Each structure stands twice: as C-alpha cells, then as structure tokens.
mmCIF file of C-alpha atoms in Angstrom:
data_model
loop_
_atom_site.group_PDB
_atom_site.id
_atom_site.type_symbol
_atom_site.label_atom_id
_atom_site.label_comp_id
_atom_site.label_asym_id
_atom_site.label_seq_id
_atom_site.Cartn_x
_atom_site.Cartn_y
_atom_site.Cartn_z
ATOM 1 C CA MET A 79 -0.048 0.302 -0.097
ATOM 2 C CA SER A 80 1.333 3.429 -0.869
ATOM 3 C CA ASP A 81 0.738 6.933 1.066
ATOM 4 C CA ASP A 82 0.915 7.996 -2.454
ATOM 5 C CA ASP A 83 -3.450 7.208 -2.843
ATOM 6 C CA SER A 84 -4.747 9.817 -0.686
ATOM 7 C CA ALA A 85 -7.802 7.854 -1.194
ATOM 8 C CA SER A 86 -6.382 4.827 0.932
ATOM 9 C CA PRO A 87 -7.747 4.179 4.777
ATOM 10 C CA ALA A 88 -3.590 4.502 5.421
ATOM 11 C CA ALA A 89 -3.298 7.989 3.929
ATOM 12 C CA VAL A 90 -6.295 9.812 5.328
ATOM 13 C CA LEU A 91 -5.365 8.314 8.668
ATOM 14 C CA ARG A 92 -1.936 9.343 8.706
ATOM 15 C CA SER A 93 -2.566 12.918 7.578
ATOM 16 C CA LEU A 94 -4.490 13.188 11.232
ATOM 17 C CA VAL A 95 -2.087 12.084 13.031
ATOM 18 C CA ALA A 96 0.364 14.293 11.543
ATOM 19 C CA ARG A 97 -2.512 16.886 11.933
ATOM 20 C CA ALA A 98 -3.218 16.922 15.115
ATOM 21 C CA VAL A 99 0.525 16.641 16.228
ATOM 22 C CA ASP A 100 1.311 19.460 13.985
ATOM 23 C CA ALA A 101 3.929 17.455 11.424
ATOM 24 C CA ASP A 102 4.152 17.133 7.997
ATOM 25 C CA PRO A 103 2.516 13.575 6.943
ATOM 26 C CA ALA A 104 5.970 13.041 5.436
ATOM 27 C CA ASP A 105 7.609 13.774 9.402
ATOM 28 C CA LEU A 106 5.781 10.673 10.378
ATOM 29 C CA ASP A 107 7.640 7.886 7.809
ATOM 30 C CA GLY A 108 9.901 5.989 9.807
ATOM 31 C CA ARG A 109 8.207 6.789 13.288
ATOM 32 C CA VAL A 110 4.934 5.648 12.741
ATOM 33 C CA GLU A 111 3.311 2.090 11.667
ATOM 34 C CA VAL A 112 -0.048 1.416 9.618
ATOM 35 C CA VAL A 113 -2.281 -1.662 8.681
ATOM 36 C CA GLU A 114 -5.524 -0.867 6.222
ATOM 37 C CA ARG A 115 -7.912 -3.691 5.967
ATOM 38 C CA GLY A 116 -7.140 -5.809 2.439
ATOM 39 C CA SER A 117 -2.885 -5.950 3.752
ATOM 40 C CA GLU A 118 -0.788 -7.880 5.986
ATOM 41 C CA SER A 119 1.877 -5.030 6.666
ATOM 42 C CA GLU A 120 2.756 -1.294 4.820
ATOM 43 C CA GLY A 121 3.675 -2.585 1.664
ATOM 44 C CA GLY A 122 1.698 -5.480 1.569
ATOM 45 C CA ASP A 123 0.432 -6.427 -1.715
ATOM 46 C CA ALA A 124 -3.227 -7.853 -2.341
ATOM 47 C CA ALA A 125 -2.128 -10.943 -2.684
ATOM 48 C CA GLY A 126 -2.610 -13.088 1.105
ATOM 49 C CA SER A 127 -4.096 -9.536 1.902
ATOM 50 C CA ASP A 128 -6.268 -9.695 5.552
ATOM 51 C CA ALA A 129 -9.735 -7.706 5.743
ATOM 52 C CA SER A 130 -9.088 -8.026 9.370
ATOM 53 C CA ALA A 131 -5.591 -7.605 9.718
ATOM 54 C CA PRO A 132 -6.456 -3.203 11.414
ATOM 55 C CA ALA A 133 -8.709 -5.142 14.038
ATOM 56 C CA ARG A 134 -6.294 -8.111 15.025
ATOM 57 C CA ARG A 135 -3.547 -6.362 15.060
ATOM 58 C CA LEU A 136 -5.612 -3.360 17.252
ATOM 59 C CA ALA A 137 -6.139 -6.344 19.763
ATOM 60 C CA GLU A 138 -2.416 -7.529 19.827
ATOM 61 C CA LEU A 139 -1.577 -4.382 21.088
ATOM 62 C CA VAL A 140 -3.869 -4.635 23.398
ATOM 63 C CA GLY A 141 -3.107 -7.872 24.789
ATOM 64 C CA GLU A 142 0.391 -6.741 25.180
ATOM 65 C CA ALA A 143 0.706 -4.089 27.282
ATOM 66 C CA GLY A 144 -0.109 -3.610 31.264
ATOM 67 C CA SER A 145 -1.610 -0.231 30.965
ATOM 68 C CA VAL A 146 -4.812 0.247 28.481
ATOM 69 C CA VAL A 147 -6.179 3.472 28.147
ATOM 70 C CA ALA A 148 -8.831 3.879 25.247
ATOM 71 C CA VAL A 149 -11.435 6.061 23.087
ATOM 72 C CA VAL A 150 -13.591 3.742 21.068
ATOM 73 C CA PRO A 151 -16.520 5.067 18.478
ATOM 74 C CA ARG A 152 -17.344 1.352 17.003
ATOM 75 C CA LEU A 153 -17.041 -1.641 18.035
ATOM 76 C CA ASP A 154 -18.474 -4.179 15.989
ATOM 77 C CA ALA A 155 -18.615 -7.478 16.499
ATOM 78 C CA ASP A 156 -15.502 -8.745 14.984
ATOM 79 C CA LEU A 157 -13.068 -6.390 16.955
ATOM 80 C CA ALA A 158 -15.275 -6.991 19.873
ATOM 81 C CA ARG A 159 -14.270 -10.760 19.846
ATOM 82 C CA ARG A 160 -11.031 -10.379 18.860
ATOM 83 C CA LEU A 161 -10.143 -7.503 22.117
ATOM 84 C CA ASN A 162 -12.216 -9.744 24.789
ATOM 85 C CA GLU A 163 -10.534 -12.600 23.684
ATOM 86 C CA SER A 164 -7.049 -11.143 24.493
ATOM 87 C CA LEU A 165 -7.905 -9.533 27.488
ATOM 88 C CA ALA A 166 -9.127 -12.541 28.926
ATOM 89 C CA ALA A 167 -5.774 -14.373 27.562
ATOM 90 C CA GLY A 168 -3.374 -11.672 28.181
ATOM 91 C CA GLY A 169 -2.336 -11.656 24.497
ATOM 92 C CA ASP A 170 -1.133 -12.990 21.644
ATOM 93 C CA GLY A 171 2.883 -13.544 21.016
ATOM 94 C CA ALA A 172 4.696 -12.714 18.218
ATOM 95 C CA ASP A 173 3.733 -15.946 16.870
ATOM 96 C CA GLY A 174 0.304 -16.007 17.128
ATOM 97 C CA GLU A 175 0.702 -18.624 20.439
ATOM 98 C CA ARG A 176 -0.997 -17.392 23.900
ATOM 99 C CA ASP A 177 0.806 -16.711 26.622
ATOM 100 C CA ALA A 178 1.419 -18.930 28.744
ATOM 101 C CA ASP A 179 0.763 -17.547 32.281
ATOM 102 C CA PRO A 180 -2.465 -17.098 33.110
ATOM 103 C CA GLU A 181 -1.479 -14.642 35.801
ATOM 104 C CA ALA A 182 -0.187 -12.297 32.652
ATOM 105 C CA ASP A 183 -3.262 -10.090 33.002
ATOM 106 C CA VAL A 184 -3.568 -9.493 36.777
ATOM 107 C CA SER A 185 -2.717 -6.144 37.449
ATOM 108 C CA ARG A 186 -3.423 -4.541 34.407
ATOM 109 C CA ALA A 187 -5.588 -1.412 34.412
ATOM 110 C CA VAL A 188 -7.467 -1.085 31.271
ATOM 111 C CA ARG A 189 -9.732 1.816 31.131
ATOM 112 C CA VAL A 190 -12.203 2.025 27.893
ATOM 113 C CA VAL A 191 -14.197 5.057 26.949
ATOM 114 C CA PHE A 192 -17.111 4.350 24.970
ATOM 115 C CA THR A 193 -18.387 6.920 22.970
ATOM 116 C CA GLY A 194 -20.241 7.131 19.406
ATOM 117 C CA ALA A 195 -22.002 3.830 18.532
ATOM 118 C CA ALA A 196 -20.596 2.081 20.613
ATOM 119 C CA SER A 197 -21.404 3.720 23.436
ATOM 120 C CA ASP A 198 -25.164 2.767 22.770
ATOM 121 C CA ARG A 199 -23.408 -0.538 22.913
ATOM 122 C CA LEU A 200 -23.843 0.364 26.807
ATOM 123 C CA ALA A 201 -27.164 1.586 27.270
ATOM 124 C CA GLY A 202 -30.496 -0.237 25.950
ATOM 125 C CA ALA A 203 -31.629 -4.065 26.985
ATOM 126 C CA THR A 204 -27.940 -5.741 26.582
ATOM 127 C CA GLY A 205 -26.502 -2.958 27.950
ATOM 128 C CA SER A 206 -26.232 -5.067 31.126
ATOM 129 C CA VAL A 207 -24.584 -7.731 30.290
ATOM 130 C CA VAL A 208 -22.014 -5.503 28.071
ATOM 131 C CA ARG A 209 -21.514 -3.580 31.516
ATOM 132 C CA ARG A 210 -20.519 -7.396 33.028
ATOM 133 C CA ALA A 211 -19.111 -9.319 30.718
ATOM 134 C CA LEU A 212 -16.029 -5.490 30.399
ATOM 135 C CA ALA A 213 -16.369 -5.890 34.544
ATOM 136 C CA ASP A 214 -14.927 -9.864 34.165
ATOM 137 C CA ARG A 215 -12.345 -8.863 32.207
ATOM 138 C CA GLY A 216 -11.429 -6.410 34.242
ATOM 139 C CA VAL A 217 -12.196 -3.484 32.527
ATOM 140 C CA ASP A 218 -13.101 0.031 33.661
ATOM 141 C CA ALA A 219 -15.825 1.320 31.266
ATOM 142 C CA TYR A 220 -17.393 4.645 31.167
ATOM 143 C CA ARG A 221 -19.672 6.063 28.775
ATOM 144 C CA HIS A 222 -19.240 9.911 26.914
ATOM 145 C CA GLU A 223 -22.081 10.995 24.900
ATOM 146 C CA GLY A 224 -19.898 12.999 22.344
ATOM 147 C CA GLU A 225 -18.558 11.256 19.095
ATOM 148 C CA SER A 226 -15.080 10.556 18.500
ATOM 149 C CA PRO A 227 -13.751 10.435 14.081
ATOM 150 C CA VAL A 228 -11.203 8.070 15.361
ATOM 151 C CA ALA A 229 -10.594 5.337 17.917
ATOM 152 C CA VAL A 230 -6.767 6.510 20.034
ATOM 153 C CA ALA A 231 -5.627 4.681 22.590
ATOM 154 C CA LEU A 232 -2.538 4.811 25.090
ATOM 155 C CA GLY A 233 -1.412 0.770 25.601
ATOM 156 C CA ASP A 234 2.017 1.692 27.737
ATOM 157 C CA ASP A 235 4.188 3.875 25.657
ATOM 158 C CA ARG A 236 2.581 3.583 22.567
ATOM 159 C CA ALA A 237 0.217 5.323 20.999
ATOM 160 C CA VAL A 238 -2.833 3.551 18.490
ATOM 161 C CA VAL A 239 -4.680 5.019 16.181
ATOM 162 C CA GLY A 240 -7.946 4.049 14.775
ATOM 163 C CA LEU A 241 -9.306 4.854 11.712
ATOM 164 C CA ILE A 242 -12.734 3.162 11.647
ATOM 165 C CA ASP A 243 -15.823 3.102 9.172
ATOM 166 C CA GLY A 244 -18.957 1.375 8.658
ATOM 167 C CA ALA A 245 -17.265 -2.019 8.072
ATOM 168 C CA GLY A 246 -14.549 -2.066 11.135
ATOM 169 C CA VAL A 247 -11.067 -0.768 11.331
ATOM 170 C CA ALA A 248 -9.809 0.546 8.100
ATOM 171 C CA ALA A 249 -5.993 1.047 9.187
ATOM 172 C CA LEU A 250 -4.932 1.225 11.926
ATOM 173 C CA LEU A 251 -1.995 3.083 13.289
ATOM 174 C CA TRP A 252 0.650 3.161 15.906
ATOM 175 C CA THR A 253 4.325 4.049 17.448
ATOM 176 C CA ASP A 254 5.765 5.241 20.298
ATOM 177 C CA ASP A 255 6.416 8.576 18.859
ATOM 178 C CA PRO A 256 6.574 11.262 21.716
ATOM 179 C CA ALA A 257 4.622 13.987 19.897
ATOM 180 C CA VAL A 258 1.999 10.930 18.456
ATOM 181 C CA ARG A 259 1.802 9.811 22.400
ATOM 182 C CA GLU A 260 1.468 12.804 23.773
ATOM 183 C CA TRP A 261 -1.672 14.140 21.606
ATOM 184 C CA ALA A 262 -3.092 10.455 22.354
ATOM 185 C CA ALA A 263 -3.068 10.883 25.805
ATOM 186 C CA ALA A 264 -4.390 14.541 26.142
ATOM 187 C CA THR A 265 -7.205 13.301 23.566
ATOM 188 C CA CYS A 266 -8.045 10.048 26.059
ATOM 189 C CA ARG A 267 -7.861 12.170 29.559
ATOM 190 C CA ARG A 268 -10.606 14.810 27.495
ATOM 191 C CA TYR A 269 -13.164 12.281 26.807
ATOM 192 C CA LEU A 270 -12.448 10.553 30.127
ATOM 193 C CA ASP A 271 -12.566 13.781 32.078
ATOM 194 C CA ALA A 272 -16.497 13.879 29.871
ATOM 195 C CA ALA A 273 -17.692 10.569 29.947
ATOM 196 C CA GLU A 274 -19.739 8.744 33.365
ATOM 197 C CA GLN A 275 -18.433 5.648 34.452
ATOM 198 C CA VAL A 276 -20.321 2.956 33.617
ATOM 199 C CA THR A 277 -18.487 -0.347 35.974
ATOM 200 C CA GLY A 278 -15.887 -0.775 38.286
ATOM 201 C CA ASP A 279 -15.456 1.423 41.467
#
C-alpha cells in the first residue's frame, strides 16, 4: 500500500495524525507503523491480504500492554471478539500463540471510553450484559455522549490510532513517537474527563 494513494485509509489516517501533532505527514515516515484493511502490513500487496488485519493488530497491541486507556467510537462483533480474547488470555505472542502465564493480566489496568455508536452498546436492553462482560475482563468502562472521528489508545508507552468506518477498523497506526503519545494521552484524558463510569468502583 502506498500513501501516494490519497484515498487509502492508511493515507487518511497518517494525514489525520500528522495534523493532530502539527507535523507534515512525510515527517512521520519511519516513526509510525500502519496497517490497513486488506493488507498484512504497510507495503503489503493484494495476494495474501487480510481484511481483519487492523482489528487483529489492535487486539494484539491491547493484549501486550499492562496499562491501556482508550477511546472507542464503534465496536463491531469481530473487534469485540478479538479484544475479549486478548484481554482474557493476556494477548497473543508474536507467533500467534497464547501467553503461557495465566496470571499475565492480573495487574492490568484497562480503561475504555465508549463514545458514539459504541456508547449505545452500554445502554439499552443488552447494556447490562455488555457492562458485566467488560467488568469480568477487568475493564473500567466509561460512557461518553459525544463522538470521536477515530479510535485512540495508549497502551503502556505506545500510541494507537484507528480509522473506523461502517465495516470496522479500516486502518491502524501505532507508534512510540513522543509527540503522538502526548496527543493520544491528552485525547484520552479529555474524553475520560467528560465521561461517566459504568463499571468498576
């Protein structure tokens, strides 16, 4: 995939993050990794492409982190299943195998702000079931009445940004770049401050 194609989800996401941190998109080269729907990695081709690559990578990154704070505007069934498995098992290793240590996520701190369509999943007839499932996984869930154009997460010292569309996660960007981490942390803090906690204490 090439960011020369201005219509690609990866190009849109890279441009959005660059604007957020007041940088030129070209300045992010070498500082961020990006995967979009239909590719295994940036630079992948159509052969062997994977429509779920961004959602899978997002679940892996969440599973690897000991501390996670996130803003999620949409949560489709595939992403919910993947995140549930990562949180339950402490994440996948690099080879796709489950971590052997069942205590790996005991000290994990996970705070998720559900906004937009995702927020609606915490209310209504099935809201109590969803909230209970989140609590069982050790997730402190928050409900935010507004919207977010992207999913934003901070897992340990790594910032993760997802471009969401009607089919789920279209592209995912992750980095340990300080400017992007600072923006991600400030974004998550802003949403947390305006949200209502619906699980936990």
